PDB file of C-alpha atoms in Angstrom:
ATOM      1  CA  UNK F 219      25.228 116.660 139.984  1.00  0.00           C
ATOM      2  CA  UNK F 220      28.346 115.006 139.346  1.00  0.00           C
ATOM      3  CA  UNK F 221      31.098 117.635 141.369  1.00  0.00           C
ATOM      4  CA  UNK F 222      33.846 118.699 138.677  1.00  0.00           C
ATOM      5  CA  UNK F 223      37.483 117.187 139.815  1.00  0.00           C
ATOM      6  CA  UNK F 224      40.582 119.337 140.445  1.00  0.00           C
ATOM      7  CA  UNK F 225      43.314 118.850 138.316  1.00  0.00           C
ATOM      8  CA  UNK F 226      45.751 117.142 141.035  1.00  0.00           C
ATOM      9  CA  UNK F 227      42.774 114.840 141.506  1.00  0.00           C
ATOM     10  CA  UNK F 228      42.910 113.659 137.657  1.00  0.00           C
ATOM     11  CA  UNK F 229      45.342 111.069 137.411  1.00  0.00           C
ATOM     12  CA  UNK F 230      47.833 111.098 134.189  1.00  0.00           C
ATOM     13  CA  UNK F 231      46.430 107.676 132.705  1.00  0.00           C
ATOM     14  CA  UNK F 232      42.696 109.481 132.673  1.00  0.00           C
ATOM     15  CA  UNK F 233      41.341 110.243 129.097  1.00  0.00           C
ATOM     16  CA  UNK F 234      40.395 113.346 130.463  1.00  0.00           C
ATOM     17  CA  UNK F 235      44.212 114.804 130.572  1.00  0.00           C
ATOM     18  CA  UNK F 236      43.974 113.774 126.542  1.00  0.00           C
ATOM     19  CA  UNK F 237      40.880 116.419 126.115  1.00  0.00           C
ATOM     20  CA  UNK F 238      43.397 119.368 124.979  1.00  0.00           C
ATOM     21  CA  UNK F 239      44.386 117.526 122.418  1.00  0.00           C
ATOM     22  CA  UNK F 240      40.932 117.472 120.881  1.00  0.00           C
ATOM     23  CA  UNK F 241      40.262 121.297 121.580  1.00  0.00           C
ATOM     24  CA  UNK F 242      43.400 121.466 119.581  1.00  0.00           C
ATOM     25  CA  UNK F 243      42.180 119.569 116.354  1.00  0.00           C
ATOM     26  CA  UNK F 244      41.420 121.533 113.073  1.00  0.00           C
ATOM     27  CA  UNK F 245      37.557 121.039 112.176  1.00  0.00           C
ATOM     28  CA  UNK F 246      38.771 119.030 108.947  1.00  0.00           C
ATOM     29  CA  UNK F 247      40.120 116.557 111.329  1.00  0.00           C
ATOM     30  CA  UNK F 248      36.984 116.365 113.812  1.00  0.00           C
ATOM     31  CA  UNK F 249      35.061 115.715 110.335  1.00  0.00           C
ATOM     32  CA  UNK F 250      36.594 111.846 110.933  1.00  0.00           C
ATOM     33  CA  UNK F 251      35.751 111.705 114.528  1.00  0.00           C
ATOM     34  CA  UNK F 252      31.946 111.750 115.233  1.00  0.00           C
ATOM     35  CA  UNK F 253      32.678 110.947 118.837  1.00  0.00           C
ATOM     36  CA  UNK F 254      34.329 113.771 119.581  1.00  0.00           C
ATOM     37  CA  UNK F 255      32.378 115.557 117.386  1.00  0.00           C
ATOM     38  CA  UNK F 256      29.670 114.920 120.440  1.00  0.00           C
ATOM     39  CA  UNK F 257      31.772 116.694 123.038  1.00  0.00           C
ATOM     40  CA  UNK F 258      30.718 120.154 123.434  1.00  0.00           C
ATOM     41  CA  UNK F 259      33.129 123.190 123.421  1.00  0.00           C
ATOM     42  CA  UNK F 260      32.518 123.738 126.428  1.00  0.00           C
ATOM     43  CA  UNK F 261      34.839 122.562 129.432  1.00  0.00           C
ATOM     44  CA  UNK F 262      32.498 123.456 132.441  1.00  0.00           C
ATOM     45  CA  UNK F 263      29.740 121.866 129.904  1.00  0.00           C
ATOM     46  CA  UNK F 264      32.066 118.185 129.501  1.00  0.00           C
ATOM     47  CA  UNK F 265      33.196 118.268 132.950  1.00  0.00           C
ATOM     48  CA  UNK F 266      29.450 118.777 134.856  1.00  0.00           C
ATOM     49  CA  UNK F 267      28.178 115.785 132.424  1.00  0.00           C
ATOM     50  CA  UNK F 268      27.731 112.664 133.278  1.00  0.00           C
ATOM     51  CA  UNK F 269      27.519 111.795 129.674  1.00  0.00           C
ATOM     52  CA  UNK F 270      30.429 113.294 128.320  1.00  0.00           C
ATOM     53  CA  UNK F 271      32.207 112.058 131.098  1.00  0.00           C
ATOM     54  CA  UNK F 272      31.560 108.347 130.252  1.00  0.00           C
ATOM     55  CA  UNK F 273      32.013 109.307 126.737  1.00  0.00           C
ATOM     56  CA  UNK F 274      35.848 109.979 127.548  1.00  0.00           C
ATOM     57  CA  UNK F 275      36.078 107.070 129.415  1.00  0.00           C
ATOM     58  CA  UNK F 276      34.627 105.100 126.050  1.00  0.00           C
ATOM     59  CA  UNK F 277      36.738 103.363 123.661  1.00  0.00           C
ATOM     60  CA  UNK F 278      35.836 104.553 120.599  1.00  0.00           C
ATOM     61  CA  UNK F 279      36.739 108.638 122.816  1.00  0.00           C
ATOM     62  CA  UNK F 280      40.596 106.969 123.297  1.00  0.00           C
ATOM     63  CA  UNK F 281      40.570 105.318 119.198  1.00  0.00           C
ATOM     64  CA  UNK F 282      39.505 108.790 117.402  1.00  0.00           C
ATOM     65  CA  UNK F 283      42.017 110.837 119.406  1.00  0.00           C
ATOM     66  CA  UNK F 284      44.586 108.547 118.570  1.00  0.00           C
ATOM     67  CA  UNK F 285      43.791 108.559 115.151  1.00  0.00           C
ATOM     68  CA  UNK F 286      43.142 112.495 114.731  1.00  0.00           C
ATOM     69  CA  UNK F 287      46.236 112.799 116.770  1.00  0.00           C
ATOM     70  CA  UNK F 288      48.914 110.570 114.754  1.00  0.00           C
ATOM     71  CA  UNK F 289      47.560 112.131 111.797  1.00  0.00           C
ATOM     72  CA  UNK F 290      48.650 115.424 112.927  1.00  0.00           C
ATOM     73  CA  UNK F 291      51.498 114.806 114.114  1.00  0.00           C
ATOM     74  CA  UNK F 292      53.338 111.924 111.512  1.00  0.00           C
ATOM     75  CA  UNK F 293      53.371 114.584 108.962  1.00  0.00           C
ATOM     76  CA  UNK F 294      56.259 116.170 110.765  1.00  0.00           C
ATOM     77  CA  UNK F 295      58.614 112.869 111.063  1.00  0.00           C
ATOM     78  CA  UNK F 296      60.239 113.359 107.999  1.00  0.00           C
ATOM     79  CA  UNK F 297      59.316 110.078 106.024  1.00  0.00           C
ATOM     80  CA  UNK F 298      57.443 109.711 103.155  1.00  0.00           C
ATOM     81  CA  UNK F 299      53.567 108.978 102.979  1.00  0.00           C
ATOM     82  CA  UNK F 300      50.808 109.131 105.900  1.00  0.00           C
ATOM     83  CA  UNK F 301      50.638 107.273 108.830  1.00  0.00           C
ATOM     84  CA  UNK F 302      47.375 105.374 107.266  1.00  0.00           C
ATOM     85  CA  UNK F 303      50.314 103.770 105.372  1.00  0.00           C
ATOM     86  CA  UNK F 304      52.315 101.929 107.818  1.00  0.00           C
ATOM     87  CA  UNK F 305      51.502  99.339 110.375  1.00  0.00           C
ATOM     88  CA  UNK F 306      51.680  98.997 113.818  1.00  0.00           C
ATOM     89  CA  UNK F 307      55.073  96.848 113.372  1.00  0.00           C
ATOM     90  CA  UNK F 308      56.738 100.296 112.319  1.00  0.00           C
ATOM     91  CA  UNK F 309      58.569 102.063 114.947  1.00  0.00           C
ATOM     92  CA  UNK F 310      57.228 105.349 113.664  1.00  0.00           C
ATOM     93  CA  UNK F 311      53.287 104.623 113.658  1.00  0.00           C
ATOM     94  CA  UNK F 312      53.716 103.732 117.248  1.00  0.00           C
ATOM     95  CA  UNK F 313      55.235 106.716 118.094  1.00  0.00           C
ATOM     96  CA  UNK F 314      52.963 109.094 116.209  1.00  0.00           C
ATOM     97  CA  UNK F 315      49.864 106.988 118.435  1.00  0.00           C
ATOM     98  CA  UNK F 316      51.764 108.073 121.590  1.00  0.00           C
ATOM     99  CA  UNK F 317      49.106 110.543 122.451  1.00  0.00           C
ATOM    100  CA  UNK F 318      50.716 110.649 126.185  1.00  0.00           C
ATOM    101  CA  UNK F 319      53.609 112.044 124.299  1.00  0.00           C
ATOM    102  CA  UNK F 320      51.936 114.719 122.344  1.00  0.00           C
ATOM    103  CA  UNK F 321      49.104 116.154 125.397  1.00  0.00           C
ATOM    104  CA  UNK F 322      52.662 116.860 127.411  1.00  0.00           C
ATOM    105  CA  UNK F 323      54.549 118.420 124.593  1.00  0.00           C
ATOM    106  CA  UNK F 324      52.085 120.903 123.780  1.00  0.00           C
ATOM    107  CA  UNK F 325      51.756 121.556 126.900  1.00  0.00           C
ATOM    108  CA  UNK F 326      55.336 122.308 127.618  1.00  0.00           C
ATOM    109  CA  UNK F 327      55.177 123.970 123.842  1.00  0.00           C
ATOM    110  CA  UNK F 328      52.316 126.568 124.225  1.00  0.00           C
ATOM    111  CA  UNK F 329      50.786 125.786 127.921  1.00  0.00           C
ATOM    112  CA  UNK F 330      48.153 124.543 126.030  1.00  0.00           C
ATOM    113  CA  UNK F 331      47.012 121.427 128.697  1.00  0.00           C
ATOM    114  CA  UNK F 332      44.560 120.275 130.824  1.00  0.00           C
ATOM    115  CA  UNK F 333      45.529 123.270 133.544  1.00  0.00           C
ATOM    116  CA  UNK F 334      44.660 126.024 130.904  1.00  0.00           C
ATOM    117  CA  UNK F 335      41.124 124.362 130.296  1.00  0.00           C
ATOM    118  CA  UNK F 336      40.862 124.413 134.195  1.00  0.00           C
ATOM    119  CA  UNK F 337      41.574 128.078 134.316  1.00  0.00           C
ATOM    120  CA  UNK F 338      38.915 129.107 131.721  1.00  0.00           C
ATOM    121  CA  UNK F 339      35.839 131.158 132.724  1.00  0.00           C
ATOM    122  CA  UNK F 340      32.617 129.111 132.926  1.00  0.00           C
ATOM    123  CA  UNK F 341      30.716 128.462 130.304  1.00  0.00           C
ATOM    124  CA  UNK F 342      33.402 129.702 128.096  1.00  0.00           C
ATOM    125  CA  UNK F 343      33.462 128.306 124.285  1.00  0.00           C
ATOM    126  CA  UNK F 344      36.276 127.157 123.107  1.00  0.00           C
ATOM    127  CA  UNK F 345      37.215 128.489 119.604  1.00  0.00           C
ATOM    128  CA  UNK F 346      39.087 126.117 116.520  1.00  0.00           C
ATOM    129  CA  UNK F 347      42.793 126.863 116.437  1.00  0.00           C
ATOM    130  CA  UNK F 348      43.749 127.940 113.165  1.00  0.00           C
ATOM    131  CA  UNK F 349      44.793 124.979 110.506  1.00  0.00           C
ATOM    132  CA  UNK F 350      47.877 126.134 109.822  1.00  0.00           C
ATOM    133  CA  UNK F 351      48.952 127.959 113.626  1.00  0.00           C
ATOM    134  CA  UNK F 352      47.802 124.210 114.637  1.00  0.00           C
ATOM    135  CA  UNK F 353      50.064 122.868 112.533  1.00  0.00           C
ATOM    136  CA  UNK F 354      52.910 124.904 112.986  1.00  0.00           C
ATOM    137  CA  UNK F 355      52.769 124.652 116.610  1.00  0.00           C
ATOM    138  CA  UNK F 356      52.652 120.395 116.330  1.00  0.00           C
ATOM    139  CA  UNK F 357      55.616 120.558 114.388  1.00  0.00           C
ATOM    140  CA  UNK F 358      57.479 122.203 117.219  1.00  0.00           C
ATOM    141  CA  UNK F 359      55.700 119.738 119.569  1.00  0.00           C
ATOM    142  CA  UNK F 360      56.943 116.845 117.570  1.00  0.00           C
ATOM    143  CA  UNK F 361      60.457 118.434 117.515  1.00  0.00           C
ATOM    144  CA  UNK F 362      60.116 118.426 121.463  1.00  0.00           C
ATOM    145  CA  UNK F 363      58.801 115.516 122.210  1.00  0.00           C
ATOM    146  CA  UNK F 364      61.429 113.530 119.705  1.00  0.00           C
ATOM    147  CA  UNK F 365      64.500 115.484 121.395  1.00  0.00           C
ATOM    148  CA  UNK F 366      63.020 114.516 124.722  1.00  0.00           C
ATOM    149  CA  UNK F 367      62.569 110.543 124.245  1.00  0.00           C
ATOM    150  CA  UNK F 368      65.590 110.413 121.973  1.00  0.00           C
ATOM    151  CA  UNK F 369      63.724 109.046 118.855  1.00  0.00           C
ATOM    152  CA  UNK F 370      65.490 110.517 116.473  1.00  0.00           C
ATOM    153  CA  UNK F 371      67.892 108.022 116.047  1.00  0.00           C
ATOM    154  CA  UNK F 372      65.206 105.450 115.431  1.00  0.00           C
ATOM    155  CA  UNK F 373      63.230 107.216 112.959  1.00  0.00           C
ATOM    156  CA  UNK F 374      66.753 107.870 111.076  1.00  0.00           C
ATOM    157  CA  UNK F 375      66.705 104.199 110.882  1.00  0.00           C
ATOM    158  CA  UNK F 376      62.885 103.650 109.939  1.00  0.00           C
ATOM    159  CA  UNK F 377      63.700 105.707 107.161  1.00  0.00           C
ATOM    160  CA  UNK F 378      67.121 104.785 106.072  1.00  0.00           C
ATOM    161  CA  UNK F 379      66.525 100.808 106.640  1.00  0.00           C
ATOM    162  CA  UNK F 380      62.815 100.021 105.967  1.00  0.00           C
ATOM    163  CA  UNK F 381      61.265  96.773 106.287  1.00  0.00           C
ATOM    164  CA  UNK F 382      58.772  95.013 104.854  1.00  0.00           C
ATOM    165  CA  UNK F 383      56.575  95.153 108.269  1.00  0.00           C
ATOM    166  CA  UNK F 384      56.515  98.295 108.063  1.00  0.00           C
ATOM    167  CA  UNK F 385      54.327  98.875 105.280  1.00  0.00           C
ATOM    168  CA  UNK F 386      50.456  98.200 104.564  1.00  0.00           C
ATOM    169  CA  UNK F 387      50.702  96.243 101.589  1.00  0.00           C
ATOM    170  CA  UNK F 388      48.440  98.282  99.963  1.00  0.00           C
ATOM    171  CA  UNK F 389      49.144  99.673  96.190  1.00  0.00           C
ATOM    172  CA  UNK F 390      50.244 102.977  97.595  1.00  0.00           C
ATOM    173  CA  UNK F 391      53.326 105.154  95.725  1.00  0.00           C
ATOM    174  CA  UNK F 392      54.590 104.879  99.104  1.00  0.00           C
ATOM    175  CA  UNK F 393      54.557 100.916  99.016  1.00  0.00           C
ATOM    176  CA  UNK F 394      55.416 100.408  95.728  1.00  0.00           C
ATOM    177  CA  UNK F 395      58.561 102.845  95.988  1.00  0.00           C
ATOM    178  CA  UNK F 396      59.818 100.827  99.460  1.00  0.00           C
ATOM    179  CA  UNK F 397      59.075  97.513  97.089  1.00  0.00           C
ATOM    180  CA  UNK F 398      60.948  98.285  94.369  1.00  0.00           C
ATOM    181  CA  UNK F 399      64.149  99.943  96.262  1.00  0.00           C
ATOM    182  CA  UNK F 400      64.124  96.711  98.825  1.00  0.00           C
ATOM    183  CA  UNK F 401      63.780  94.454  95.599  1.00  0.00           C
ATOM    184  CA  UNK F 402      66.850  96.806  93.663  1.00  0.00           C
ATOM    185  CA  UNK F 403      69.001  97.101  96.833  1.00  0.00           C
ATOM    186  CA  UNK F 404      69.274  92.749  97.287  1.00  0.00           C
ATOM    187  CA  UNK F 405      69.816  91.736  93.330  1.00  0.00           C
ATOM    188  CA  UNK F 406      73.235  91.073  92.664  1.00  0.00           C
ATOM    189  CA  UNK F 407      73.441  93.098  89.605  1.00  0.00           C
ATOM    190  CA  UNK F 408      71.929  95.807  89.605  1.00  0.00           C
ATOM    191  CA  UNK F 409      71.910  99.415  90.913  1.00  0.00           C
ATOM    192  CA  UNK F 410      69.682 101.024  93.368  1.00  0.00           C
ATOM    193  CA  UNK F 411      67.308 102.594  91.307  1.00  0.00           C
ATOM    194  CA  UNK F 412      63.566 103.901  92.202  1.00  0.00           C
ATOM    195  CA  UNK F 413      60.734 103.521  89.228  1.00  0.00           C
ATOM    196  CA  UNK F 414      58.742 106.488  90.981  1.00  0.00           C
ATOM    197  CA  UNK F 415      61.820 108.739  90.391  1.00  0.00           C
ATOM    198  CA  UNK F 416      61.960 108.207  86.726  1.00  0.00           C
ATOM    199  CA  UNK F 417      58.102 109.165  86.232  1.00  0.00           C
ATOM    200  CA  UNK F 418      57.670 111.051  88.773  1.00  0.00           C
ATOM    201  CA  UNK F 419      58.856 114.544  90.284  1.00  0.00           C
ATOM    202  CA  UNK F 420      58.202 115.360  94.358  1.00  0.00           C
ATOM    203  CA  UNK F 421      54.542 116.696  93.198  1.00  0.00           C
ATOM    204  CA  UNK F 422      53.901 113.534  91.511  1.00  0.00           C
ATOM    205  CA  UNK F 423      53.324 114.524  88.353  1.00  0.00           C
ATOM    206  CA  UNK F 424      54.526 113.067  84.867  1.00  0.00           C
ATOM    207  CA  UNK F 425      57.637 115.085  83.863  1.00  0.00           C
ATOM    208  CA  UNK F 426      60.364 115.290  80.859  1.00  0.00           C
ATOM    209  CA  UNK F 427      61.608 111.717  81.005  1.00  0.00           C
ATOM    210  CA  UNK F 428      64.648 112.719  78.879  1.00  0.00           C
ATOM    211  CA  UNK F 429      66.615 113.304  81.929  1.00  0.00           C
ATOM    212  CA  UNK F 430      65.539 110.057  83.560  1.00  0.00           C
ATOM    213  CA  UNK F 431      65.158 107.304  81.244  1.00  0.00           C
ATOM    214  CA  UNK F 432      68.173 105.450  81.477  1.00  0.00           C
ATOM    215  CA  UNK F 433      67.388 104.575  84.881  1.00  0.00           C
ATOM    216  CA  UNK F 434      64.751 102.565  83.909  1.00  0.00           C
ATOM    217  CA  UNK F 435      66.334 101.014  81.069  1.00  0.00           C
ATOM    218  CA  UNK F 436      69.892 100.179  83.119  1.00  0.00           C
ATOM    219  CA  UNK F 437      67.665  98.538  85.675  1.00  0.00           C
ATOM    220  CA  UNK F 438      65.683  95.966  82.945  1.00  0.00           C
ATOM    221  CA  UNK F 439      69.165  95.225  81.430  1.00  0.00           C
ATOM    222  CA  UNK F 440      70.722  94.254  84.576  1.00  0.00           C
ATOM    223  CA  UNK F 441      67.570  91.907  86.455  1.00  0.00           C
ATOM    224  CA  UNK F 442      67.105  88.487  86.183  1.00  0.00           C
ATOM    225  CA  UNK F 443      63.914  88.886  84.759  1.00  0.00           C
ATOM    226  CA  UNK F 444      64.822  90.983  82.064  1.00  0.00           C
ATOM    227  CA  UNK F 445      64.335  89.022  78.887  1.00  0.00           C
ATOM    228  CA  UNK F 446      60.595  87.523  80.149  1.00  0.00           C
ATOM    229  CA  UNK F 447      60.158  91.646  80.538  1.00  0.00           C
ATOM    230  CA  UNK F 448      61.439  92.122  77.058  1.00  0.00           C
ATOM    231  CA  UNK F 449      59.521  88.845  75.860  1.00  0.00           C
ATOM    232  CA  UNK F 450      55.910  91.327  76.646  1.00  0.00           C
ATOM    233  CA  UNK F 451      57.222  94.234  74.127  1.00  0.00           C
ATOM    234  CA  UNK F 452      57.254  94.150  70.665  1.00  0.00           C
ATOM    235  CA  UNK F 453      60.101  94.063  68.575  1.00  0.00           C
ATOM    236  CA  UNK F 454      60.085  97.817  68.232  1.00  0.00           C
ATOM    237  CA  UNK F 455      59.765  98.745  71.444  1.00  0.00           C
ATOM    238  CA  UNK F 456      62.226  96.145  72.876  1.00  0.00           C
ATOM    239  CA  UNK F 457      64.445  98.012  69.826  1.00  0.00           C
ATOM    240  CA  UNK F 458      64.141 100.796  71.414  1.00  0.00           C
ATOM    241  CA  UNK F 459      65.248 100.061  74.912  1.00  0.00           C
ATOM    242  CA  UNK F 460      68.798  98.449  73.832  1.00  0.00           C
ATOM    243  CA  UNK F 461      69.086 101.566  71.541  1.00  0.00           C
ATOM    244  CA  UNK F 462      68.458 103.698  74.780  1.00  0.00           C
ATOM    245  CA  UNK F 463      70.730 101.581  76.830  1.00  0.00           C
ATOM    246  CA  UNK F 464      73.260 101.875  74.257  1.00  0.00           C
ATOM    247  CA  UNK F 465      72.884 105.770  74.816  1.00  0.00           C
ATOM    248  CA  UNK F 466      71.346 106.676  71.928  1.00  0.00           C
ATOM    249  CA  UNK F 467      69.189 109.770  72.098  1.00  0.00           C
ATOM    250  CA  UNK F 468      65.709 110.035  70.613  1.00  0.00           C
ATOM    251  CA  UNK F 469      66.549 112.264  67.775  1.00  0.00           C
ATOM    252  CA  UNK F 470      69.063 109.431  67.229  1.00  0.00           C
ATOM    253  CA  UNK F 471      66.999 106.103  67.585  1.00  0.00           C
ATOM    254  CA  UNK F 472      63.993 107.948  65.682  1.00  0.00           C
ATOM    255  CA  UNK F 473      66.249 108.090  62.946  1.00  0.00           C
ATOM    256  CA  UNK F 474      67.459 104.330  62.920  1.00  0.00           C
ATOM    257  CA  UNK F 475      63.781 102.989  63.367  1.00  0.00           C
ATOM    258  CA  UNK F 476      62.509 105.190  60.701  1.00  0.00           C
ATOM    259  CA  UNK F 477      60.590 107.456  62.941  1.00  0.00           C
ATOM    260  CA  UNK F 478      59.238 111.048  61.800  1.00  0.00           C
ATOM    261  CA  UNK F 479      60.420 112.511  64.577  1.00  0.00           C
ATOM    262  CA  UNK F 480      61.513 111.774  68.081  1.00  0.00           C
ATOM    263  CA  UNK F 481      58.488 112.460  70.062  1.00  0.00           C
ATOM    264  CA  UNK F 482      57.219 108.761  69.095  1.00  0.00           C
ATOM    265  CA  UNK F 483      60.242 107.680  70.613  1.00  0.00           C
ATOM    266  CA  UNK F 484      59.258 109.285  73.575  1.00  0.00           C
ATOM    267  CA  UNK F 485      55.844 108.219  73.605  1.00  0.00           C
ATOM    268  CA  UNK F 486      56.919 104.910  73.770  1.00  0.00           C
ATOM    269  CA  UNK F 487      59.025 104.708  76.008  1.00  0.00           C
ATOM    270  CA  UNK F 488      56.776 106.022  78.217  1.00  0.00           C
ATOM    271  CA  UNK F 489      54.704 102.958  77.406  1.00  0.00           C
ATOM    272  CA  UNK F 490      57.678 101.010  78.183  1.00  0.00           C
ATOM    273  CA  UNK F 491      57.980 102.398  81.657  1.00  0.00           C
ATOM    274  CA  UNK F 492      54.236 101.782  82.126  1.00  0.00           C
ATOM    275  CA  UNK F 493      54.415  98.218  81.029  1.00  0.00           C
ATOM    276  CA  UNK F 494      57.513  97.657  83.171  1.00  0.00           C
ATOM    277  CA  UNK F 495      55.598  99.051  86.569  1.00  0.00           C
ATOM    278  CA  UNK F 496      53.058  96.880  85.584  1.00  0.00           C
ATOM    279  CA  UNK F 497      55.430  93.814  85.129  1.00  0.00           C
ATOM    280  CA  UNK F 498      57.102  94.183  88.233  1.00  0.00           C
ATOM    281  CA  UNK F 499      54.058  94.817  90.180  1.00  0.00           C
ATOM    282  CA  UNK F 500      53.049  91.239  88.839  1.00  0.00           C
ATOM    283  CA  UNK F 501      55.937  90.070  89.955  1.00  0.00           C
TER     284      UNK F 501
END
């Protein structure tokens, strides 16, 4: 029998001080992780086996509680997307993969560490923390452990200055949105402008593109590429862009391009939108 270590006796680099941190994980996120899924929820039980002790000390133990981990905890950084969508070149991802960082500030947050597995009773079974009490308290453990290595200042400037490294270059809203702003912010004429915004509201779904429009059709008008974008439309539809960048309303270019009423117009330039995503995507 394998004699269970004292906690002074564990030393900090040891997977086994990261084991709170998978007591801690939500059973939606242990659904990913059939490693730890192995691990019993059992303290006495892990620390007494030989097996699950050379399961922490396995790779794939250290690569599913870094993974579980940084997907609790990126949420709370304040950029846009998932952690699944950035790379490793992004300040951010490797700070949500600092698992060192997060198994000390829950500890300091709730006392919720390798001690207080230590001090259970034997044989004692660990219970699933509440989804959203877990994530609640890793939002105040990602507030901690920011103010306490002073990143706050770099993810201001992941998020205000992105890069292209940053980003899997995978056809995510996320990606496309950094694409299209990066592209936007370096062309000489025109204006910052986001597609996503014009079709899209902060639940991502399709609303009243009344309000929104012009973006879209101020940013064609001013790119380079703007006539081999209108050269794809038909007459009609290229029609009613200029009309729209003139500031004509619907009701208004309806009635010059002998519409019935104005919710063709509207359908169309929907289509317009559509085709120019598509366009630039291409590009």
């Amino acid at each position: 029998m394998t004699p269970q270590p004292t906690m002074h006796s564990v030393p900090r680099n040891n997977p086994l001080r990261f084991l709170p941190l998978i007591y801690f994980l939500p059973v939606e996120a242990l659904a990913q992780a059939p490693t730890l899924r192995t691990l019993p929820r059992c303290f006495s039980e892990v620390a007494k086996s030989e097996t699950h002790i050379a399961t922490l000390q396995s790779d794939q133990y250290l690569n599913e509680i870094m993974i579980a981990t940084a997907g609790l905890a990126f949420p709370h950084f304040g950029l846009r997307g998932w952690v699944e969508h950035y790379t490793g070149y992004c300040p951010a991802w490797k700070l949500a993969y600092s698992i060192q960082v997060w198994a000390k500030a829950l500890e300091d947050e709730i006392g919720w560490g390798l001690q207080a597995l230590y001090n259970q009773p034997k044989g004692y079974q660990i219970p699933f923390f509440d989804p959203e009490y877990a994530k609640e308290v890793m939002g105040r453990a990602v507030k901690r452990g920011i103010a306490e290595w002073n990143w706050q200042p770099i993810l201001d400037v992941v998020k205000e200055i992105p890069c292209h490294e940053d980003f899997e270059p995978y056809g995510t809203r996320v990606y496309r949105d950094f694409h299209r702003k990066w592209y936007h912010t370096r062309s000489k004429r025109v204006k910052m402008v986001s597609l996503d915004q014009c079709l899209e509201d902060e639940t991502h779904s399709i609303h009243d593109l009344a309000a929104d429009d012009l973006d879209i059709a101020g940013a064609v008008e001013a790119e380079d590429f703007a006539e081999r974008f209108k050269a794809r439309l038909s007459a009609k539809d290229v029609a009613i862009l200029e009309l729209r960048v003139e500031g004509h309303t619907y009701e208004e270019i309806a009635d010059k391009l002998g519409y019935k009423n104005h919710s063709g117009v509207i359908k169309r330039m929907r289509a317009i939108k559509n085709e120019f995503i598509k366009y630039e995507d291409e590009q």
